mmCIF file of C-alpha atoms in Angstrom:
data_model
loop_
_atom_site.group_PDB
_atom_site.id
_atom_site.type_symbol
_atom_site.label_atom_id
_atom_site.label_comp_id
_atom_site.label_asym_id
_atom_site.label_seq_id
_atom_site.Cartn_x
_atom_site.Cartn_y
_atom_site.Cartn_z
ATOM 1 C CA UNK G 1218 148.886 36.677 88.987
ATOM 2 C CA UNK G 1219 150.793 39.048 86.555
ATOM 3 C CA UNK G 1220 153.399 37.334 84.241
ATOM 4 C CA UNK G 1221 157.017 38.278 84.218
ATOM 5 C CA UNK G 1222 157.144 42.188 84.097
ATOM 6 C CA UNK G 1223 159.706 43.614 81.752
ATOM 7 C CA UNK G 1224 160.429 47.051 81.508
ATOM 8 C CA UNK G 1225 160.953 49.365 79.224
ATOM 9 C CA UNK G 1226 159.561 47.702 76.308
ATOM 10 C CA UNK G 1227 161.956 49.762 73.939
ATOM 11 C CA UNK G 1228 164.944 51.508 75.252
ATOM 12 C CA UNK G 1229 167.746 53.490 72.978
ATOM 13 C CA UNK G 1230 170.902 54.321 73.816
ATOM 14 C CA UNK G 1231 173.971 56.541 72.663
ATOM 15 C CA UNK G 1232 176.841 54.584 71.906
ATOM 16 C CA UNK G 1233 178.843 54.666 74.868
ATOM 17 C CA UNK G 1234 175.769 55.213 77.722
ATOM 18 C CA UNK G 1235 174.427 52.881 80.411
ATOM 19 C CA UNK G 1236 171.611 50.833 79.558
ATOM 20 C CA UNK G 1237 169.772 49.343 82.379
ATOM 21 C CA UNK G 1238 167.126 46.804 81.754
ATOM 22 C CA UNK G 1239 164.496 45.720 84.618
ATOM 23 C CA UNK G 1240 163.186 42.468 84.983
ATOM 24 C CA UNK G 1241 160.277 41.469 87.897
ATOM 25 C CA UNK G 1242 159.499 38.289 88.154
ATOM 26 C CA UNK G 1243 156.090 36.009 88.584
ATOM 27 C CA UNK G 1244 154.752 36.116 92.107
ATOM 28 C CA UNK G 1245 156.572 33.472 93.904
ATOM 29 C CA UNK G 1246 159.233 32.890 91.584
ATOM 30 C CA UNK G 1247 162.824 32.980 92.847
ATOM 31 C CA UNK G 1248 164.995 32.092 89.888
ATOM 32 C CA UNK G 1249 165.409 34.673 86.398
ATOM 33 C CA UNK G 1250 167.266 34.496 83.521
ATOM 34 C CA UNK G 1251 168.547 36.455 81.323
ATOM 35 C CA UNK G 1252 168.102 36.205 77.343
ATOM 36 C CA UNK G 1253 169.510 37.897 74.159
ATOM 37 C CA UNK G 1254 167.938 37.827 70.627
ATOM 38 C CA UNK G 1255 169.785 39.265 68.091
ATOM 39 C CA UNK G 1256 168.215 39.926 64.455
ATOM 40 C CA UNK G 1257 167.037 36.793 62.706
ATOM 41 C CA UNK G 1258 168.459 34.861 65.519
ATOM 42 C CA UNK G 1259 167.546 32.671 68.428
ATOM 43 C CA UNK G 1260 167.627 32.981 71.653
ATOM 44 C CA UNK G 1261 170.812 32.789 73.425
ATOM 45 C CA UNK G 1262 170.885 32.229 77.158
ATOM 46 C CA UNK G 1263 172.962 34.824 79.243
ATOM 47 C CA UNK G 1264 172.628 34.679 82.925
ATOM 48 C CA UNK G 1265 170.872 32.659 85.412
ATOM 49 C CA UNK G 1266 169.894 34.282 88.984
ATOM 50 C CA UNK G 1267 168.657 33.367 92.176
ATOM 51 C CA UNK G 1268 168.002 35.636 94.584
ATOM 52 C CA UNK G 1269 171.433 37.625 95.636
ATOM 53 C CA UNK G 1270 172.999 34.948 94.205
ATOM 54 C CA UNK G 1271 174.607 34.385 90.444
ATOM 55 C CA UNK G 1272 174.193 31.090 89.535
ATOM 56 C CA UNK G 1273 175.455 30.456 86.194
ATOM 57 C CA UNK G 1274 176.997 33.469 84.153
ATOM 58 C CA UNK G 1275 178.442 31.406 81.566
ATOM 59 C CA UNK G 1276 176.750 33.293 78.494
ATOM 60 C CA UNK G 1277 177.105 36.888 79.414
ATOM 61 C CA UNK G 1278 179.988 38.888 77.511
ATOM 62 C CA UNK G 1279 183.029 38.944 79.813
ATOM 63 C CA UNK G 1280 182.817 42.961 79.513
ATOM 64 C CA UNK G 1281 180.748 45.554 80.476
ATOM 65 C CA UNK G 1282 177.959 43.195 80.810
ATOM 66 C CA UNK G 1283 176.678 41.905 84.449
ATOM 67 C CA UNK G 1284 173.392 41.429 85.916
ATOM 68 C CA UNK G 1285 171.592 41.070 90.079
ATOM 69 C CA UNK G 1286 169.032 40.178 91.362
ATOM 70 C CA UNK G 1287 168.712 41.852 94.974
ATOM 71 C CA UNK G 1288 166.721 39.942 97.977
ATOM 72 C CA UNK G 1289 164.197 43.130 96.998
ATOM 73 C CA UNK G 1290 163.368 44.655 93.666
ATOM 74 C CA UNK G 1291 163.358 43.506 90.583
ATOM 75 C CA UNK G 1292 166.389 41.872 88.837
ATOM 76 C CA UNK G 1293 168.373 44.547 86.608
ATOM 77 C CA UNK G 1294 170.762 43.676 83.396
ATOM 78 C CA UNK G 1295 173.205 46.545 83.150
ATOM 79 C CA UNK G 1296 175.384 47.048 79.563
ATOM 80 C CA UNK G 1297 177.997 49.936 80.067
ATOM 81 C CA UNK G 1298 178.969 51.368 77.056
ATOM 82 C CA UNK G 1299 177.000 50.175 75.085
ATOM 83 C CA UNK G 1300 178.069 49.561 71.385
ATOM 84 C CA UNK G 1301 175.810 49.283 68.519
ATOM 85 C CA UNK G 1302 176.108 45.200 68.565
ATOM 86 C CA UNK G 1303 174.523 45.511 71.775
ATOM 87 C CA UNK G 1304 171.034 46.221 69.828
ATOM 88 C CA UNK G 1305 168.911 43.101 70.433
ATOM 89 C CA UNK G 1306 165.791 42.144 72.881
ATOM 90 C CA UNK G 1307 166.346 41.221 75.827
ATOM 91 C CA UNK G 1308 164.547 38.567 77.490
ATOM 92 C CA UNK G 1309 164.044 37.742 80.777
ATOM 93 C CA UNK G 1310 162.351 34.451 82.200
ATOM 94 C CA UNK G 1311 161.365 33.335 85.119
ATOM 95 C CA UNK G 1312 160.808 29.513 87.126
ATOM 96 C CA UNK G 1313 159.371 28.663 90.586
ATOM 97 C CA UNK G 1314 162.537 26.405 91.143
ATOM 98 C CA UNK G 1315 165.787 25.621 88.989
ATOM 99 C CA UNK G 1316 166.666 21.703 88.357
ATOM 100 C CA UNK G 1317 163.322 20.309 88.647
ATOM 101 C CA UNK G 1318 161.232 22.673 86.674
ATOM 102 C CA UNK G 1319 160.149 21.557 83.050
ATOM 103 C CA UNK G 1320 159.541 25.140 81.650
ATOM 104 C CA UNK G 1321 160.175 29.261 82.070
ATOM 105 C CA UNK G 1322 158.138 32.177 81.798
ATOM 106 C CA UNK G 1323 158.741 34.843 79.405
ATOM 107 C CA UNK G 1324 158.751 38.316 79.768
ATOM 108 C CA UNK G 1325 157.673 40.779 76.798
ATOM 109 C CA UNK G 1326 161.359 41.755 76.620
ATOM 110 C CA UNK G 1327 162.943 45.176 75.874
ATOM 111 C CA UNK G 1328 164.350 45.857 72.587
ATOM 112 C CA UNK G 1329 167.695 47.921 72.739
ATOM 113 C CA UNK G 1330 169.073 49.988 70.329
ATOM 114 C CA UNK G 1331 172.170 51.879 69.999
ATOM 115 C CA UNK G 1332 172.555 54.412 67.897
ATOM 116 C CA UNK C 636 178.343 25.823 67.267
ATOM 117 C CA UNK C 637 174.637 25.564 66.467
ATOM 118 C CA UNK C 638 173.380 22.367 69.092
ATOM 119 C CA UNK C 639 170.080 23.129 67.769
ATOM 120 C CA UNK C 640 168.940 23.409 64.901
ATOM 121 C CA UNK C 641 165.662 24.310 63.262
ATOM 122 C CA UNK C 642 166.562 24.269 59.237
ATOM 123 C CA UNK C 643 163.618 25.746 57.358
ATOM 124 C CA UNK C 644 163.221 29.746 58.276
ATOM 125 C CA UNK C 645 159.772 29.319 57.038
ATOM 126 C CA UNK C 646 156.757 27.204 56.132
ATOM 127 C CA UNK C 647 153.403 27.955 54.571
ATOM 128 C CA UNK C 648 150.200 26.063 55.171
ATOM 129 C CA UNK C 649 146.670 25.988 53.958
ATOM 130 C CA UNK C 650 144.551 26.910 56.782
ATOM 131 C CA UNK C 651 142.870 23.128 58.179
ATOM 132 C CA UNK C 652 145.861 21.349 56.982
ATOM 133 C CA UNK C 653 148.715 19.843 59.112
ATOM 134 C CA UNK C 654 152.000 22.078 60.215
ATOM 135 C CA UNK C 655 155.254 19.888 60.868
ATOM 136 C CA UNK C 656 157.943 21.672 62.211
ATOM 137 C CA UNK C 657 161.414 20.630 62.536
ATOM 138 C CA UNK C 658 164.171 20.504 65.006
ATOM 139 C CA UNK C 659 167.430 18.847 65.313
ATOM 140 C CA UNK C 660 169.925 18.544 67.472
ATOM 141 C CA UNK C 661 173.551 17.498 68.285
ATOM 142 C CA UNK C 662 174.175 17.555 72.000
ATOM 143 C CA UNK C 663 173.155 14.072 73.246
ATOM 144 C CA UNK C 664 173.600 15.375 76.917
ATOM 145 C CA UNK C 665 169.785 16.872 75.600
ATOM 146 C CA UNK C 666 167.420 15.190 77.886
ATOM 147 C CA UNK C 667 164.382 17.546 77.734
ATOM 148 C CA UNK C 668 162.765 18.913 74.890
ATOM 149 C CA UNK C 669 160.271 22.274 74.559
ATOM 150 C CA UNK C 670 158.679 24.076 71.561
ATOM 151 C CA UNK C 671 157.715 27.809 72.503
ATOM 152 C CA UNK C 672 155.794 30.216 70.003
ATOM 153 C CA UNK C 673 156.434 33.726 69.799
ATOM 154 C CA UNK C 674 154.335 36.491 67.973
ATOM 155 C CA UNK C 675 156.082 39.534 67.015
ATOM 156 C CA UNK C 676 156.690 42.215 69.759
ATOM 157 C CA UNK C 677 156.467 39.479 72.475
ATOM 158 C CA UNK C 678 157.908 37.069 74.668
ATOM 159 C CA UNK C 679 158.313 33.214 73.902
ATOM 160 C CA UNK C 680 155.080 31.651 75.212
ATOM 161 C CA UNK C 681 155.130 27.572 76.021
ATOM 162 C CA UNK C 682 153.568 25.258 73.637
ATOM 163 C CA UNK C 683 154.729 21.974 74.847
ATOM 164 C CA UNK C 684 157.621 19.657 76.123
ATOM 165 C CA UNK C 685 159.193 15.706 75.957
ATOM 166 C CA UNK C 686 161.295 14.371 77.843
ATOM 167 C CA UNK C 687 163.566 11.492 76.227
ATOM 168 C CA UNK C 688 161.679 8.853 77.977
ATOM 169 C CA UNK C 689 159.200 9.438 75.325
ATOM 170 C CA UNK C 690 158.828 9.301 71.842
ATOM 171 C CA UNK C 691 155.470 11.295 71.327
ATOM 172 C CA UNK C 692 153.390 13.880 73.706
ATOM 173 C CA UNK C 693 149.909 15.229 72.674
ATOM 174 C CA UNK C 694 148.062 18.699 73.946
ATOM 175 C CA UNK C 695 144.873 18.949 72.275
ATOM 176 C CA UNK C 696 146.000 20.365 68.033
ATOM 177 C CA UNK C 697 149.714 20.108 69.468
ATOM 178 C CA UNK C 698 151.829 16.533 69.447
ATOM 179 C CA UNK C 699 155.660 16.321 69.106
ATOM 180 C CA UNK C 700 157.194 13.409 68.008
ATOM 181 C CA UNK C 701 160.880 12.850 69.559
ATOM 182 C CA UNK C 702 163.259 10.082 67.622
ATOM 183 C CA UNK C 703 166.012 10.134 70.372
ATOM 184 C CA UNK C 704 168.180 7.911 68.087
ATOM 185 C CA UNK C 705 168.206 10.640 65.034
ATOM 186 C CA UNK C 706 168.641 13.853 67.472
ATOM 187 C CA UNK C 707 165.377 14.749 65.419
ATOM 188 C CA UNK C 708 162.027 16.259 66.716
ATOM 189 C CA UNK C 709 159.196 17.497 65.131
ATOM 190 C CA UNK C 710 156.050 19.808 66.354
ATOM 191 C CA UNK C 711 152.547 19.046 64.187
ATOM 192 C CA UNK C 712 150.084 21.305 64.223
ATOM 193 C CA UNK C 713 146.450 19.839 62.884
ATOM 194 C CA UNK C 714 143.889 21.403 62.278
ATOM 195 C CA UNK C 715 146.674 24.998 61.639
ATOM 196 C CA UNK C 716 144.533 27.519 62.040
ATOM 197 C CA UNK C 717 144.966 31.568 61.170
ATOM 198 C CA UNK C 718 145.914 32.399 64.762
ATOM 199 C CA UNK C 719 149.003 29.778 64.792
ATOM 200 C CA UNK C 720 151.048 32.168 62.964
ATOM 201 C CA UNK C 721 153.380 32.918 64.884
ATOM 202 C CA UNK C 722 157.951 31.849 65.062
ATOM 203 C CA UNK C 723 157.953 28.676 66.911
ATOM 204 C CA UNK C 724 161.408 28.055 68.653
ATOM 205 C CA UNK C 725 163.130 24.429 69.541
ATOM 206 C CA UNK C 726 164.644 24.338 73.044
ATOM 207 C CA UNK C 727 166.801 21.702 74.987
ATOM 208 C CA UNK C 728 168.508 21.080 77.703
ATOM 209 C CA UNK C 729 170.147 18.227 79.599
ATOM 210 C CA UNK C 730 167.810 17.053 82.593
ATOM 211 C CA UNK C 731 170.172 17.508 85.257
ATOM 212 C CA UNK C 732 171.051 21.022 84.593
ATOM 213 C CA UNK C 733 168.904 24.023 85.588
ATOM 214 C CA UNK C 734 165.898 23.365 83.392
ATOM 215 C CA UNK C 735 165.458 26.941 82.270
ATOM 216 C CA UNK C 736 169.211 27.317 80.353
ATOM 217 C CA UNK C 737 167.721 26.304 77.435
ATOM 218 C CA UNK C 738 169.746 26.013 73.764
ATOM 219 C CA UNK C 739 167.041 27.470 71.498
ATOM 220 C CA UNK C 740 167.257 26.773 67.727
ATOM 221 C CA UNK C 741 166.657 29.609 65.228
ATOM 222 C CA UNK C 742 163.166 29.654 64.835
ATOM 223 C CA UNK C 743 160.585 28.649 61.905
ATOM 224 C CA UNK C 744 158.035 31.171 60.782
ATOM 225 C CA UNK C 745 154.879 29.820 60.051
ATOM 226 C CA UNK C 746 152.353 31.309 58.281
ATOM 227 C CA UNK C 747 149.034 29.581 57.776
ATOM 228 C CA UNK C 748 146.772 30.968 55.212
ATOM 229 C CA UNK C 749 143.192 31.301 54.921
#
């Protein structure tokens, strides 16, 4: 059973270019989220998906941020335009089932930078 | 607004001595209560939870102590070994909310030397 499935590892970008980050979940999982670590910080939680459906968005940047998870394929975080404070990992995690589940897997992540 | 908060960026310990980690928080909607480890280049892996029902949990070298009344948890480590150098992250979250939107804390490096 292969863990969450994160890819690419390392992706850089041109200030003001698309970055799209891919995120496939554990077998039989139906609920990702999205995670940002920025230098020497923690993690901060972004976006939480089920399947074709957002379920809590509260942490993602109100521009050029937004993320899916389609009833196929994996789930993809896209950044427009990216900016140089857009370097961080990125992590993704994924759970079997939301409210009752105790714990999330992690993905490797991808580490963005901007340059 | 920091809710959780994991003071000391670092910690160094003699290799077969005990590792306390600590955590604190400030939300008291908190209900549940995770450590995770991460090694450089890689995604947070588990360690182990408490719920606020509890005051102590034990895996095998792993125990965390929760004092619900303080906001204050710790993660001890004994025997720390070599290999348990790693960041170990703090997590929370209230129980009725999706249990994966986690608060993490900062992170403590720990370094355990030979």
């Amino acid at each position: 059973n292969a863990g969450v499935m994160q890819n690419p590892r390392h992706l850089v970008r041109r200030r003001g270019q698309e970055a799209r980050l891919r995120c496939s979940p554990m077998k039989g999982h139906s609920h990702v989220y999205w995670y940002r670590q920025l230098p020497e910080e923690g993690l901060k939680f972004m976006v939480y998906l089920q399947k074709e459906n957002i379920i809590d968005e509260s942490g993602m940047p109100k521009e050029r941020f937004s993320a899916e998870f389609p009833k196929e394929g994996p789930s993809i975080l896209r950044i427009q335009q990216v900016v140089r404070g857009d370097s961080a990992a990125y992590f993704c995690a994924s759970s079997p089932m939301g409210a009752m589940n105790t714990e999330a897997f992690f993905g490797q992540g991808t580490r963005l930078t901007v340059v | 607004d920091q809710q959780v908060k994991q003071n000391s960026p670092s910690l160094s310990v003699q290799e077969g001595r005990i590792s306390i980690l600590n955590c604190d928080y400030t939300n008291s909607m908190f209900d549940y209560f995770l450590w995770y480890k991460k090694y450089p280049a890689e995604g947070p892996t588990f360690l182990i939870s408490i719920s606020s029902i509890k005051d102590k949990n034990e895996d095998g070298r792993f125990t965390v102590f929760l004092n619900k009344s303080a906001k204050h948890l710790s993660l001890h480590i004994v025997p720390s070994q070599p290999g348990d150098s790693a960041v170990y992250f703090c997590a929370a979250h209230p129980w009725i909310s999706t249990a994966s939107k986690l608060t993490f804390g900062t992170g403590t490096r720990l370094q355990v030397m030979l």
